[in-house]
Amino acid sequence: MNYYDEKPGWIEVICGPMFAGKTEELIRRVKRMEFAKKNFLVFKPSIDNRYSNTEVVSHAKQKISAININNSRQIFDNISKDIQCVVVDEVQFFDDEIVKVCKQLADLGLRVIVGGLDCDFRGNPFDNIANIMAMAEKVTKLTAICVCCDDEATKTQRIINGQPAKYSDPTILVGQKESYEPRCRKCHVVLKNE
């Protein structure tokens, strides 16, 4: 039962490769809610400490305050009846339970906005964001510019010691420009294991 109000909730997903402006778009939506005096909370995974532990920060250094959590169920420890929206950045870093959490929040009547990578460095979908996208009311898929040919980049290229990563490398590696590049399908490379 929706105890927030009689309006149905919904889920919005902002996704794409690294350096596509996902966090900037997420911050833009948060700023609009601030202007409209909406009550919201922003969450980020504790694993993402690239720029800050208490803020969501874009590569362009835009930032908003956030609650740092270790698992998706901790979202419920922080919400109250006056909250109208829950925002989650870097959703691909959360446990699979995040899918149920997003659904439960929307079913309670909240607007849920999640942002993150749609695919890993191999080009395979992250299961949790793929499942959230499937049940979302709105999906915004952003692209970047390929660093090799200037075409539209939809892939995230992992770089290790100046070379493309191998397929067997770990899926999760928190990094920035030293570890990742946006690439188009043609320029995206994943080395096979020898």
Short mmCIF file of N, CA and C in Angstrom, two decimals:
data_model
loop_
_atom_site.label_atom_id
_atom_site.label_comp_id
_atom_site.label_asym_id
_atom_site.label_seq_id
_atom_site.Cartn_x
_atom_site.Cartn_y
_atom_site.Cartn_z
N MET A 1 0.85 -1.19 0.00
CA MET A 1 0.00 0.00 0.00
C MET A 1 0.88 1.24 0.00
N ASN A 2 0.48 2.20 -0.77
CA ASN A 2 1.21 3.45 -0.90
C ASN A 2 0.87 4.36 0.28
N TYR A 3 1.82 4.54 1.20
CA TYR A 3 1.53 5.39 2.37
C TYR A 3 2.12 6.78 2.22
N TYR A 4 2.70 7.09 1.08
CA TYR A 4 3.24 8.44 0.86
C TYR A 4 2.16 9.37 0.32
N ASP A 5 1.51 8.99 -0.70
CA ASP A 5 0.40 9.74 -1.27
C ASP A 5 -0.30 8.83 -2.26
N GLU A 6 -1.28 9.35 -2.94
CA GLU A 6 -2.03 8.51 -3.87
C GLU A 6 -1.42 8.47 -5.26
N LYS A 7 -0.35 9.20 -5.49
CA LYS A 7 0.31 9.17 -6.79
C LYS A 7 1.19 7.93 -6.91
N PRO A 8 1.16 7.30 -8.07
CA PRO A 8 2.03 6.14 -8.24
C PRO A 8 3.49 6.58 -8.37
N GLY A 9 4.39 5.75 -7.90
CA GLY A 9 5.81 6.03 -8.07
C GLY A 9 6.27 5.58 -9.43
N TRP A 10 7.51 5.84 -9.73
CA TRP A 10 8.08 5.39 -10.99
C TRP A 10 9.59 5.33 -10.87
N ILE A 11 10.20 4.68 -11.87
CA ILE A 11 11.65 4.50 -11.90
C ILE A 11 12.21 5.13 -13.16
N GLU A 12 13.28 5.91 -12.99
CA GLU A 12 14.01 6.50 -14.12
C GLU A 12 15.45 5.99 -14.07
N VAL A 13 15.98 5.63 -15.23
CA VAL A 13 17.35 5.14 -15.33
C VAL A 13 18.14 6.07 -16.25
N ILE A 14 19.31 6.45 -15.80
CA ILE A 14 20.27 7.22 -16.62
C ILE A 14 21.48 6.30 -16.78
N CYS A 15 21.78 5.89 -18.01
CA CYS A 15 22.86 4.93 -18.21
C CYS A 15 23.68 5.26 -19.45
N GLY A 16 24.75 4.51 -19.61
CA GLY A 16 25.65 4.68 -20.74
C GLY A 16 27.07 4.34 -20.32
N PRO A 17 28.04 4.62 -21.19
CA PRO A 17 29.43 4.31 -20.87
C PRO A 17 30.06 5.37 -19.97
N MET A 18 31.29 5.12 -19.59
CA MET A 18 32.05 6.13 -18.83
C MET A 18 32.16 7.40 -19.66
N PHE A 19 32.18 8.53 -18.99
CA PHE A 19 32.39 9.85 -19.58
C PHE A 19 31.27 10.29 -20.53
N ALA A 20 30.06 9.78 -20.29
CA ALA A 20 28.91 10.18 -21.10
C ALA A 20 28.09 11.28 -20.43
N GLY A 21 28.41 11.62 -19.19
CA GLY A 21 27.67 12.67 -18.48
C GLY A 21 26.50 12.14 -17.66
N LYS A 22 26.56 10.87 -17.26
CA LYS A 22 25.47 10.27 -16.48
C LYS A 22 25.28 10.98 -15.14
N THR A 23 26.37 11.18 -14.42
CA THR A 23 26.28 11.82 -13.11
C THR A 23 25.87 13.28 -13.25
N GLU A 24 26.33 13.95 -14.29
CA GLU A 24 25.90 15.33 -14.53
C GLU A 24 24.40 15.40 -14.77
N GLU A 25 23.85 14.45 -15.50
CA GLU A 25 22.41 14.41 -15.74
C GLU A 25 21.66 14.11 -14.45
N LEU A 26 22.18 13.20 -13.66
CA LEU A 26 21.58 12.88 -12.37
C LEU A 26 21.56 14.13 -11.48
N ILE A 27 22.69 14.84 -11.43
CA ILE A 27 22.78 16.07 -10.63
C ILE A 27 21.81 17.13 -11.16
N ARG A 28 21.67 17.23 -12.47
CA ARG A 28 20.74 18.19 -13.07
C ARG A 28 19.31 17.92 -12.58
N ARG A 29 18.93 16.66 -12.52
CA ARG A 29 17.58 16.31 -12.06
C ARG A 29 17.43 16.61 -10.57
N VAL A 30 18.46 16.39 -9.80
CA VAL A 30 18.42 16.72 -8.37
C VAL A 30 18.28 18.23 -8.17
N LYS A 31 19.02 19.01 -8.94
CA LYS A 31 18.93 20.48 -8.83
C LYS A 31 17.51 20.97 -9.15
N ARG A 32 16.87 20.36 -10.11
CA ARG A 32 15.49 20.72 -10.43
C ARG A 32 14.57 20.42 -9.25
N MET A 33 14.80 19.28 -8.58
CA MET A 33 13.99 18.95 -7.41
C MET A 33 14.24 19.93 -6.28
N GLU A 34 15.50 20.35 -6.10
CA GLU A 34 15.81 21.37 -5.08
C GLU A 34 15.03 22.64 -5.35
N PHE A 35 15.03 23.08 -6.61
CA PHE A 35 14.32 24.29 -7.01
C PHE A 35 12.82 24.17 -6.74
N ALA A 36 12.28 22.97 -6.96
CA ALA A 36 10.85 22.72 -6.75
C ALA A 36 10.52 22.39 -5.29
N LYS A 37 11.54 22.44 -4.42
CA LYS A 37 11.37 22.17 -2.99
C LYS A 37 10.82 20.78 -2.70
N LYS A 38 11.30 19.79 -3.45
CA LYS A 38 10.93 18.39 -3.23
C LYS A 38 11.85 17.79 -2.18
N ASN A 39 11.37 16.81 -1.46
CA ASN A 39 12.16 16.10 -0.46
C ASN A 39 12.76 14.85 -1.10
N PHE A 40 14.06 14.74 -1.07
CA PHE A 40 14.73 13.62 -1.71
C PHE A 40 15.98 13.24 -0.92
N LEU A 41 16.46 12.06 -1.19
CA LEU A 41 17.74 11.59 -0.64
C LEU A 41 18.57 11.03 -1.79
N VAL A 42 19.88 11.25 -1.72
CA VAL A 42 20.81 10.75 -2.72
C VAL A 42 21.72 9.73 -2.05
N PHE A 43 21.91 8.59 -2.70
CA PHE A 43 22.75 7.53 -2.17
C PHE A 43 23.86 7.19 -3.15
N LYS A 44 24.98 6.75 -2.58
CA LYS A 44 26.09 6.28 -3.40
C LYS A 44 26.72 5.08 -2.73
N PRO A 45 27.32 4.17 -3.51
CA PRO A 45 27.95 2.99 -2.92
C PRO A 45 29.27 3.35 -2.25
N SER A 46 29.55 2.74 -1.13
CA SER A 46 30.79 3.04 -0.41
C SER A 46 32.03 2.68 -1.22
N ILE A 47 31.91 1.75 -2.17
CA ILE A 47 33.06 1.37 -2.99
C ILE A 47 33.54 2.52 -3.87
N ASP A 48 32.64 3.45 -4.21
CA ASP A 48 33.00 4.56 -5.09
C ASP A 48 33.51 5.75 -4.27
N ASN A 49 34.80 5.75 -4.00
CA ASN A 49 35.40 6.84 -3.22
C ASN A 49 36.39 7.65 -4.07
N ARG A 50 36.15 7.70 -5.37
CA ARG A 50 37.08 8.40 -6.28
C ARG A 50 37.24 9.87 -5.94
N TYR A 51 36.16 10.55 -5.67
CA TYR A 51 36.23 11.99 -5.43
C TYR A 51 35.85 12.36 -4.00
N SER A 52 34.88 11.63 -3.42
CA SER A 52 34.36 12.00 -2.11
C SER A 52 33.61 10.83 -1.49
N ASN A 53 33.59 10.78 -0.17
CA ASN A 53 32.78 9.77 0.53
C ASN A 53 31.40 10.28 0.87
N THR A 54 31.20 11.60 0.82
CA THR A 54 29.93 12.18 1.24
C THR A 54 29.21 12.95 0.13
N GLU A 55 29.71 12.82 -1.08
CA GLU A 55 29.10 13.52 -2.21
C GLU A 55 29.13 12.64 -3.46
N VAL A 56 28.16 12.86 -4.32
CA VAL A 56 28.21 12.35 -5.68
C VAL A 56 28.90 13.44 -6.48
N VAL A 57 29.97 13.08 -7.16
CA VAL A 57 30.79 14.06 -7.89
C VAL A 57 30.96 13.60 -9.32
N SER A 58 30.67 14.47 -10.27
CA SER A 58 30.87 14.14 -11.68
C SER A 58 32.34 14.33 -12.05
N HIS A 59 32.72 13.79 -13.20
CA HIS A 59 34.10 13.99 -13.68
C HIS A 59 34.37 15.48 -13.93
N ALA A 60 33.31 16.25 -14.18
CA ALA A 60 33.44 17.70 -14.39
C ALA A 60 33.41 18.46 -13.07
N LYS A 61 33.43 17.73 -11.95
CA LYS A 61 33.49 18.28 -10.58
C LYS A 61 32.19 18.92 -10.10
N GLN A 62 31.07 18.66 -10.76
CA GLN A 62 29.78 19.04 -10.18
C GLN A 62 29.51 18.08 -9.04
N LYS A 63 28.85 18.55 -7.98
CA LYS A 63 28.64 17.65 -6.85
C LYS A 63 27.38 17.98 -6.08
N ILE A 64 26.88 16.93 -5.41
CA ILE A 64 25.74 17.04 -4.52
C ILE A 64 25.99 16.13 -3.31
N SER A 65 25.43 16.47 -2.18
CA SER A 65 25.58 15.65 -0.98
C SER A 65 24.91 14.30 -1.17
N ALA A 66 25.51 13.26 -0.58
CA ALA A 66 24.97 11.91 -0.71
C ALA A 66 25.23 11.11 0.56
N ILE A 67 24.43 10.10 0.74
CA ILE A 67 24.59 9.16 1.84
C ILE A 67 25.35 7.95 1.31
N ASN A 68 26.45 7.66 1.94
CA ASN A 68 27.33 6.56 1.55
C ASN A 68 26.81 5.28 2.20
N ILE A 69 26.48 4.25 1.39
CA ILE A 69 25.95 3.01 1.95
C ILE A 69 26.71 1.80 1.40
N ASN A 70 26.66 0.72 2.18
CA ASN A 70 27.36 -0.51 1.81
C ASN A 70 26.49 -1.50 1.05
N ASN A 71 25.19 -1.46 1.29
CA ASN A 71 24.29 -2.36 0.56
C ASN A 71 22.96 -1.65 0.32
N SER A 72 22.23 -2.15 -0.64
CA SER A 72 21.02 -1.46 -1.09
C SER A 72 19.92 -1.39 -0.05
N ARG A 73 19.81 -2.36 0.84
CA ARG A 73 18.77 -2.35 1.88
C ARG A 73 18.95 -1.19 2.84
N GLN A 74 20.15 -0.64 2.95
CA GLN A 74 20.38 0.50 3.85
C GLN A 74 19.62 1.74 3.41
N ILE A 75 19.14 1.77 2.20
CA ILE A 75 18.31 2.89 1.75
C ILE A 75 17.10 3.03 2.66
N PHE A 76 16.47 1.90 3.01
CA PHE A 76 15.28 1.93 3.85
C PHE A 76 15.56 2.45 5.25
N ASP A 77 16.80 2.34 5.71
CA ASP A 77 17.16 2.86 7.02
C ASP A 77 17.15 4.38 7.06
N ASN A 78 17.14 5.01 5.90
CA ASN A 78 17.28 6.46 5.81
C ASN A 78 16.03 7.19 5.35
N ILE A 79 15.08 6.50 4.74
CA ILE A 79 13.92 7.22 4.21
C ILE A 79 12.87 7.41 5.29
N SER A 80 12.11 8.47 5.14
CA SER A 80 10.99 8.77 6.03
C SER A 80 9.78 9.10 5.16
N LYS A 81 8.63 9.28 5.79
CA LYS A 81 7.39 9.48 5.04
C LYS A 81 7.37 10.77 4.22
N ASP A 82 8.24 11.73 4.54
CA ASP A 82 8.23 12.98 3.78
C ASP A 82 9.09 12.91 2.52
N ILE A 83 9.84 11.83 2.32
CA ILE A 83 10.71 11.70 1.14
C ILE A 83 9.86 11.41 -0.09
N GLN A 84 10.12 12.17 -1.15
CA GLN A 84 9.38 12.01 -2.40
C GLN A 84 10.19 11.32 -3.49
N CYS A 85 11.50 11.35 -3.34
CA CYS A 85 12.37 10.79 -4.38
C CYS A 85 13.62 10.19 -3.76
N VAL A 86 14.05 9.07 -4.31
CA VAL A 86 15.31 8.44 -3.93
C VAL A 86 16.19 8.39 -5.18
N VAL A 87 17.42 8.87 -5.03
CA VAL A 87 18.37 8.93 -6.14
C VAL A 87 19.55 8.03 -5.79
N VAL A 88 19.96 7.17 -6.72
CA VAL A 88 21.07 6.25 -6.48
C VAL A 88 22.06 6.38 -7.63
N ASP A 89 23.30 6.74 -7.30
CA ASP A 89 24.34 6.85 -8.33
C ASP A 89 25.18 5.57 -8.34
N GLU A 90 25.79 5.30 -9.48
CA GLU A 90 26.67 4.13 -9.66
C GLU A 90 25.98 2.85 -9.23
N VAL A 91 24.76 2.67 -9.72
CA VAL A 91 23.93 1.54 -9.31
C VAL A 91 24.56 0.19 -9.66
N GLN A 92 25.44 0.15 -10.65
CA GLN A 92 26.07 -1.12 -11.02
C GLN A 92 26.94 -1.69 -9.91
N PHE A 93 27.37 -0.85 -8.97
CA PHE A 93 28.22 -1.31 -7.87
C PHE A 93 27.44 -1.95 -6.72
N PHE A 94 26.10 -1.85 -6.75
CA PHE A 94 25.31 -2.40 -5.67
C PHE A 94 25.01 -3.87 -5.89
N ASP A 95 24.62 -4.53 -4.79
CA ASP A 95 24.23 -5.93 -4.82
C ASP A 95 22.96 -6.08 -5.65
N ASP A 96 22.64 -7.31 -6.02
CA ASP A 96 21.47 -7.58 -6.85
C ASP A 96 20.15 -7.19 -6.18
N GLU A 97 20.16 -7.05 -4.86
CA GLU A 97 18.96 -6.65 -4.11
C GLU A 97 18.48 -5.25 -4.52
N ILE A 98 19.34 -4.46 -5.14
CA ILE A 98 18.96 -3.09 -5.54
C ILE A 98 17.76 -3.11 -6.49
N VAL A 99 17.60 -4.17 -7.26
CA VAL A 99 16.47 -4.27 -8.18
C VAL A 99 15.16 -4.30 -7.38
N LYS A 100 15.09 -5.14 -6.35
CA LYS A 100 13.89 -5.22 -5.51
C LYS A 100 13.68 -3.92 -4.74
N VAL A 101 14.77 -3.33 -4.28
CA VAL A 101 14.67 -2.07 -3.52
C VAL A 101 14.04 -0.99 -4.40
N CYS A 102 14.50 -0.85 -5.62
CA CYS A 102 13.94 0.16 -6.53
C CYS A 102 12.45 -0.09 -6.77
N LYS A 103 12.08 -1.34 -7.01
CA LYS A 103 10.68 -1.68 -7.22
C LYS A 103 9.84 -1.35 -5.98
N GLN A 104 10.33 -1.73 -4.81
CA GLN A 104 9.59 -1.47 -3.58
C GLN A 104 9.41 0.04 -3.34
N LEU A 105 10.46 0.81 -3.60
CA LEU A 105 10.36 2.26 -3.42
C LEU A 105 9.34 2.86 -4.38
N ALA A 106 9.36 2.44 -5.64
CA ALA A 106 8.39 2.94 -6.61
C ALA A 106 6.98 2.51 -6.23
N ASP A 107 6.84 1.27 -5.76
CA ASP A 107 5.52 0.78 -5.33
C ASP A 107 4.98 1.57 -4.14
N LEU A 108 5.88 2.13 -3.34
CA LEU A 108 5.46 2.97 -2.21
C LEU A 108 5.05 4.38 -2.65
N GLY A 109 5.25 4.69 -3.93
CA GLY A 109 4.85 6.00 -4.45
C GLY A 109 5.99 6.97 -4.64
N LEU A 110 7.22 6.51 -4.52
CA LEU A 110 8.36 7.40 -4.68
C LEU A 110 8.85 7.44 -6.13
N ARG A 111 9.41 8.56 -6.50
CA ARG A 111 10.17 8.69 -7.74
C ARG A 111 11.55 8.11 -7.43
N VAL A 112 12.03 7.20 -8.25
CA VAL A 112 13.33 6.58 -8.06
C VAL A 112 14.17 6.88 -9.29
N ILE A 113 15.33 7.51 -9.07
CA ILE A 113 16.24 7.83 -10.17
C ILE A 113 17.55 7.09 -9.91
N VAL A 114 17.96 6.26 -10.85
CA VAL A 114 19.23 5.57 -10.71
C VAL A 114 20.11 5.90 -11.91
N GLY A 115 21.41 5.98 -11.65
CA GLY A 115 22.37 6.21 -12.72
C GLY A 115 23.49 5.21 -12.64
N GLY A 116 24.05 4.85 -13.79
CA GLY A 116 25.18 3.94 -13.77
C GLY A 116 25.54 3.41 -15.14
N LEU A 117 26.58 2.62 -15.15
CA LEU A 117 27.03 1.97 -16.38
C LEU A 117 26.04 0.88 -16.78
N ASP A 118 25.68 0.85 -18.05
CA ASP A 118 24.79 -0.21 -18.50
C ASP A 118 25.56 -1.50 -18.79
N CYS A 119 26.84 -1.37 -19.19
CA CYS A 119 27.65 -2.54 -19.54
C CYS A 119 29.02 -2.47 -18.88
N ASP A 120 29.61 -3.64 -18.65
CA ASP A 120 30.96 -3.69 -18.11
C ASP A 120 31.99 -3.47 -19.22
N PHE A 121 33.27 -3.55 -18.89
CA PHE A 121 34.32 -3.28 -19.88
C PHE A 121 34.34 -4.32 -21.00
N ARG A 122 33.74 -5.48 -20.77
CA ARG A 122 33.67 -6.52 -21.81
C ARG A 122 32.55 -6.24 -22.82
N GLY A 123 31.65 -5.33 -22.44
CA GLY A 123 30.48 -5.04 -23.27
C GLY A 123 29.26 -5.84 -22.85
N ASN A 124 29.35 -6.54 -21.72
CA ASN A 124 28.22 -7.31 -21.20
C ASN A 124 27.39 -6.45 -20.24
N PRO A 125 26.07 -6.58 -20.28
CA PRO A 125 25.23 -5.79 -19.38
C PRO A 125 25.49 -6.13 -17.92
N PHE A 126 25.45 -5.10 -17.08
CA PHE A 126 25.40 -5.33 -15.64
C PHE A 126 23.99 -5.81 -15.34
N ASP A 127 23.87 -6.96 -14.71
CA ASP A 127 22.55 -7.56 -14.49
C ASP A 127 21.60 -6.64 -13.73
N ASN A 128 22.09 -6.00 -12.65
CA ASN A 128 21.16 -5.23 -11.84
C ASN A 128 20.60 -4.03 -12.61
N ILE A 129 21.42 -3.32 -13.34
CA ILE A 129 20.89 -2.16 -14.07
C ILE A 129 20.04 -2.61 -15.26
N ALA A 130 20.39 -3.73 -15.88
CA ALA A 130 19.57 -4.25 -16.99
C ALA A 130 18.16 -4.60 -16.48
N ASN A 131 18.09 -5.21 -15.30
CA ASN A 131 16.79 -5.55 -14.72
C ASN A 131 16.00 -4.31 -14.30
N ILE A 132 16.69 -3.31 -13.79
CA ILE A 132 16.01 -2.07 -13.42
C ILE A 132 15.50 -1.38 -14.68
N MET A 133 16.31 -1.37 -15.74
CA MET A 133 15.88 -0.75 -17.00
C MET A 133 14.63 -1.42 -17.54
N ALA A 134 14.54 -2.75 -17.40
CA ALA A 134 13.39 -3.49 -17.92
C ALA A 134 12.09 -3.10 -17.23
N MET A 135 12.15 -2.71 -15.95
CA MET A 135 10.92 -2.35 -15.24
C MET A 135 10.74 -0.84 -15.10
N ALA A 136 11.68 -0.05 -15.59
CA ALA A 136 11.62 1.41 -15.46
C ALA A 136 10.58 2.02 -16.39
N GLU A 137 10.02 3.14 -15.95
CA GLU A 137 9.12 3.91 -16.80
C GLU A 137 9.88 4.78 -17.78
N LYS A 138 11.08 5.23 -17.38
CA LYS A 138 11.88 6.12 -18.23
C LYS A 138 13.33 5.66 -18.24
N VAL A 139 13.91 5.58 -19.44
CA VAL A 139 15.33 5.23 -19.58
C VAL A 139 15.98 6.27 -20.47
N THR A 140 17.05 6.86 -19.97
CA THR A 140 17.84 7.82 -20.74
C THR A 140 19.21 7.19 -20.95
N LYS A 141 19.51 6.83 -22.21
CA LYS A 141 20.80 6.23 -22.51
C LYS A 141 21.67 7.28 -23.18
N LEU A 142 22.75 7.64 -22.48
CA LEU A 142 23.66 8.67 -22.96
C LEU A 142 24.85 8.03 -23.67
N THR A 143 25.50 8.79 -24.51
CA THR A 143 26.70 8.33 -25.19
C THR A 143 27.82 9.34 -24.96
N ALA A 144 29.03 8.90 -25.21
CA ALA A 144 30.21 9.76 -25.11
C ALA A 144 30.80 9.90 -26.52
N ILE A 145 32.02 10.41 -26.58
CA ILE A 145 32.74 10.52 -27.85
C ILE A 145 33.91 9.54 -27.81
N CYS A 146 34.02 8.71 -28.83
CA CYS A 146 35.10 7.72 -28.90
C CYS A 146 36.45 8.43 -28.95
N VAL A 147 37.37 8.03 -28.05
CA VAL A 147 38.69 8.66 -28.00
C VAL A 147 39.56 8.28 -29.20
N CYS A 148 39.16 7.24 -29.94
CA CYS A 148 39.96 6.78 -31.08
C CYS A 148 39.53 7.42 -32.41
N CYS A 149 38.22 7.52 -32.62
CA CYS A 149 37.75 7.96 -33.95
C CYS A 149 36.73 9.08 -33.93
N ASP A 150 36.36 9.56 -32.76
CA ASP A 150 35.38 10.64 -32.59
C ASP A 150 33.94 10.26 -32.94
N ASP A 151 33.66 8.98 -33.18
CA ASP A 151 32.28 8.54 -33.36
C ASP A 151 31.58 8.50 -32.00
N GLU A 152 30.30 8.18 -32.04
CA GLU A 152 29.53 8.08 -30.81
C GLU A 152 29.98 6.85 -30.03
N ALA A 153 30.36 7.05 -28.78
CA ALA A 153 30.86 5.95 -27.94
C ALA A 153 29.74 5.40 -27.08
N THR A 154 29.55 4.09 -27.15
CA THR A 154 28.57 3.40 -26.34
C THR A 154 29.22 2.35 -25.43
N LYS A 155 30.52 2.20 -25.54
CA LYS A 155 31.26 1.18 -24.79
C LYS A 155 32.26 1.84 -23.84
N THR A 156 32.61 1.10 -22.79
CA THR A 156 33.63 1.54 -21.84
C THR A 156 34.85 0.65 -22.02
N GLN A 157 35.94 1.24 -22.45
CA GLN A 157 37.19 0.52 -22.66
C GLN A 157 38.03 0.57 -21.39
N ARG A 158 38.39 -0.60 -20.85
CA ARG A 158 39.30 -0.61 -19.71
C ARG A 158 40.72 -0.69 -20.24
N ILE A 159 41.59 0.12 -19.63
CA ILE A 159 43.00 0.17 -19.99
C ILE A 159 43.83 -0.24 -18.78
N ILE A 160 44.75 -1.17 -18.98
CA ILE A 160 45.68 -1.59 -17.93
C ILE A 160 47.10 -1.47 -18.49
N ASN A 161 47.90 -0.63 -17.85
CA ASN A 161 49.27 -0.38 -18.32
C ASN A 161 49.31 0.00 -19.79
N GLY A 162 48.38 0.84 -20.20
CA GLY A 162 48.34 1.34 -21.57
C GLY A 162 47.76 0.39 -22.60
N GLN A 163 47.30 -0.78 -22.17
CA GLN A 163 46.76 -1.79 -23.09
C GLN A 163 45.31 -2.13 -22.73
N PRO A 164 44.52 -2.60 -23.72
CA PRO A 164 43.17 -3.05 -23.39
C PRO A 164 43.21 -4.19 -22.38
N ALA A 165 42.20 -4.23 -21.52
CA ALA A 165 42.10 -5.28 -20.50
C ALA A 165 41.80 -6.62 -21.15
N LYS A 166 42.14 -7.68 -20.42
CA LYS A 166 41.82 -9.04 -20.86
C LYS A 166 40.42 -9.41 -20.37
N TYR A 167 39.80 -10.31 -21.08
CA TYR A 167 38.45 -10.75 -20.73
C TYR A 167 38.39 -11.28 -19.30
N SER A 168 39.46 -11.91 -18.85
CA SER A 168 39.48 -12.53 -17.53
C SER A 168 39.74 -11.55 -16.39
N ASP A 169 40.04 -10.29 -16.70
CA ASP A 169 40.27 -9.31 -15.64
C ASP A 169 38.99 -9.12 -14.82
N PRO A 170 39.12 -8.70 -13.55
CA PRO A 170 37.94 -8.53 -12.69
C PRO A 170 36.94 -7.55 -13.29
N THR A 171 35.68 -7.84 -13.08
CA THR A 171 34.62 -6.98 -13.62
C THR A 171 34.64 -5.60 -12.99
N ILE A 172 34.79 -5.54 -11.67
CA ILE A 172 34.73 -4.26 -10.96
C ILE A 172 36.13 -3.74 -10.69
N LEU A 173 36.38 -2.54 -11.17
CA LEU A 173 37.61 -1.80 -10.90
C LEU A 173 37.22 -0.33 -10.91
N VAL A 174 37.15 0.28 -9.73
CA VAL A 174 36.78 1.68 -9.64
C VAL A 174 37.95 2.50 -10.16
N GLY A 175 37.69 3.35 -11.14
CA GLY A 175 38.77 4.15 -11.72
C GLY A 175 38.25 5.34 -12.49
N GLN A 176 39.19 6.07 -13.07
CA GLN A 176 38.86 7.27 -13.83
C GLN A 176 39.55 7.18 -15.19
N LYS A 177 40.08 8.31 -15.66
CA LYS A 177 40.70 8.37 -16.98
C LYS A 177 41.93 7.49 -17.11
N GLU A 178 42.59 7.18 -15.98
CA GLU A 178 43.78 6.32 -16.04
C GLU A 178 43.40 4.87 -16.36
N SER A 179 42.14 4.50 -16.12
CA SER A 179 41.72 3.11 -16.29
C SER A 179 40.66 2.89 -17.36
N TYR A 180 40.01 3.96 -17.80
CA TYR A 180 38.88 3.80 -18.72
C TYR A 180 38.87 4.85 -19.82
N GLU A 181 38.32 4.46 -20.97
CA GLU A 181 38.10 5.36 -22.09
C GLU A 181 36.75 5.06 -22.71
N PRO A 182 36.07 6.07 -23.23
CA PRO A 182 34.86 5.80 -24.01
C PRO A 182 35.26 5.40 -25.43
N ARG A 183 34.59 4.36 -25.93
CA ARG A 183 34.89 3.87 -27.29
C ARG A 183 33.60 3.52 -28.01
N CYS A 184 33.67 3.59 -29.34
CA CYS A 184 32.56 3.12 -30.16
C CYS A 184 32.68 1.60 -30.30
N ARG A 185 31.69 0.98 -30.87
CA ARG A 185 31.70 -0.48 -31.05
C ARG A 185 32.90 -0.93 -31.86
N LYS A 186 33.24 -0.19 -32.89
CA LYS A 186 34.35 -0.57 -33.78
C LYS A 186 35.71 -0.49 -33.07
N CYS A 187 35.90 0.48 -32.21
CA CYS A 187 37.21 0.69 -31.56
C CYS A 187 37.34 -0.01 -30.20
N HIS A 188 36.26 -0.57 -29.70
CA HIS A 188 36.27 -1.25 -28.39
C HIS A 188 36.99 -2.60 -28.54
N VAL A 189 37.95 -2.85 -27.64
CA VAL A 189 38.77 -4.06 -27.71
C VAL A 189 38.81 -4.73 -26.34
N VAL A 190 38.60 -6.03 -26.32
CA VAL A 190 38.81 -6.83 -25.11
C VAL A 190 39.74 -7.96 -25.52
N LEU A 191 40.91 -8.02 -24.89
CA LEU A 191 41.88 -9.04 -25.26
C LEU A 191 41.44 -10.41 -24.76
N LYS A 192 41.65 -11.41 -25.59
CA LYS A 192 41.35 -12.79 -25.20
C LYS A 192 42.45 -13.29 -24.29
N ASN A 193 42.09 -14.20 -23.43
CA ASN A 193 43.09 -14.82 -22.55
C ASN A 193 44.00 -15.71 -23.37
N GLU A 194 45.27 -15.73 -22.98
CA GLU A 194 46.24 -16.54 -23.73
C GLU A 194 46.27 -17.95 -23.22
#
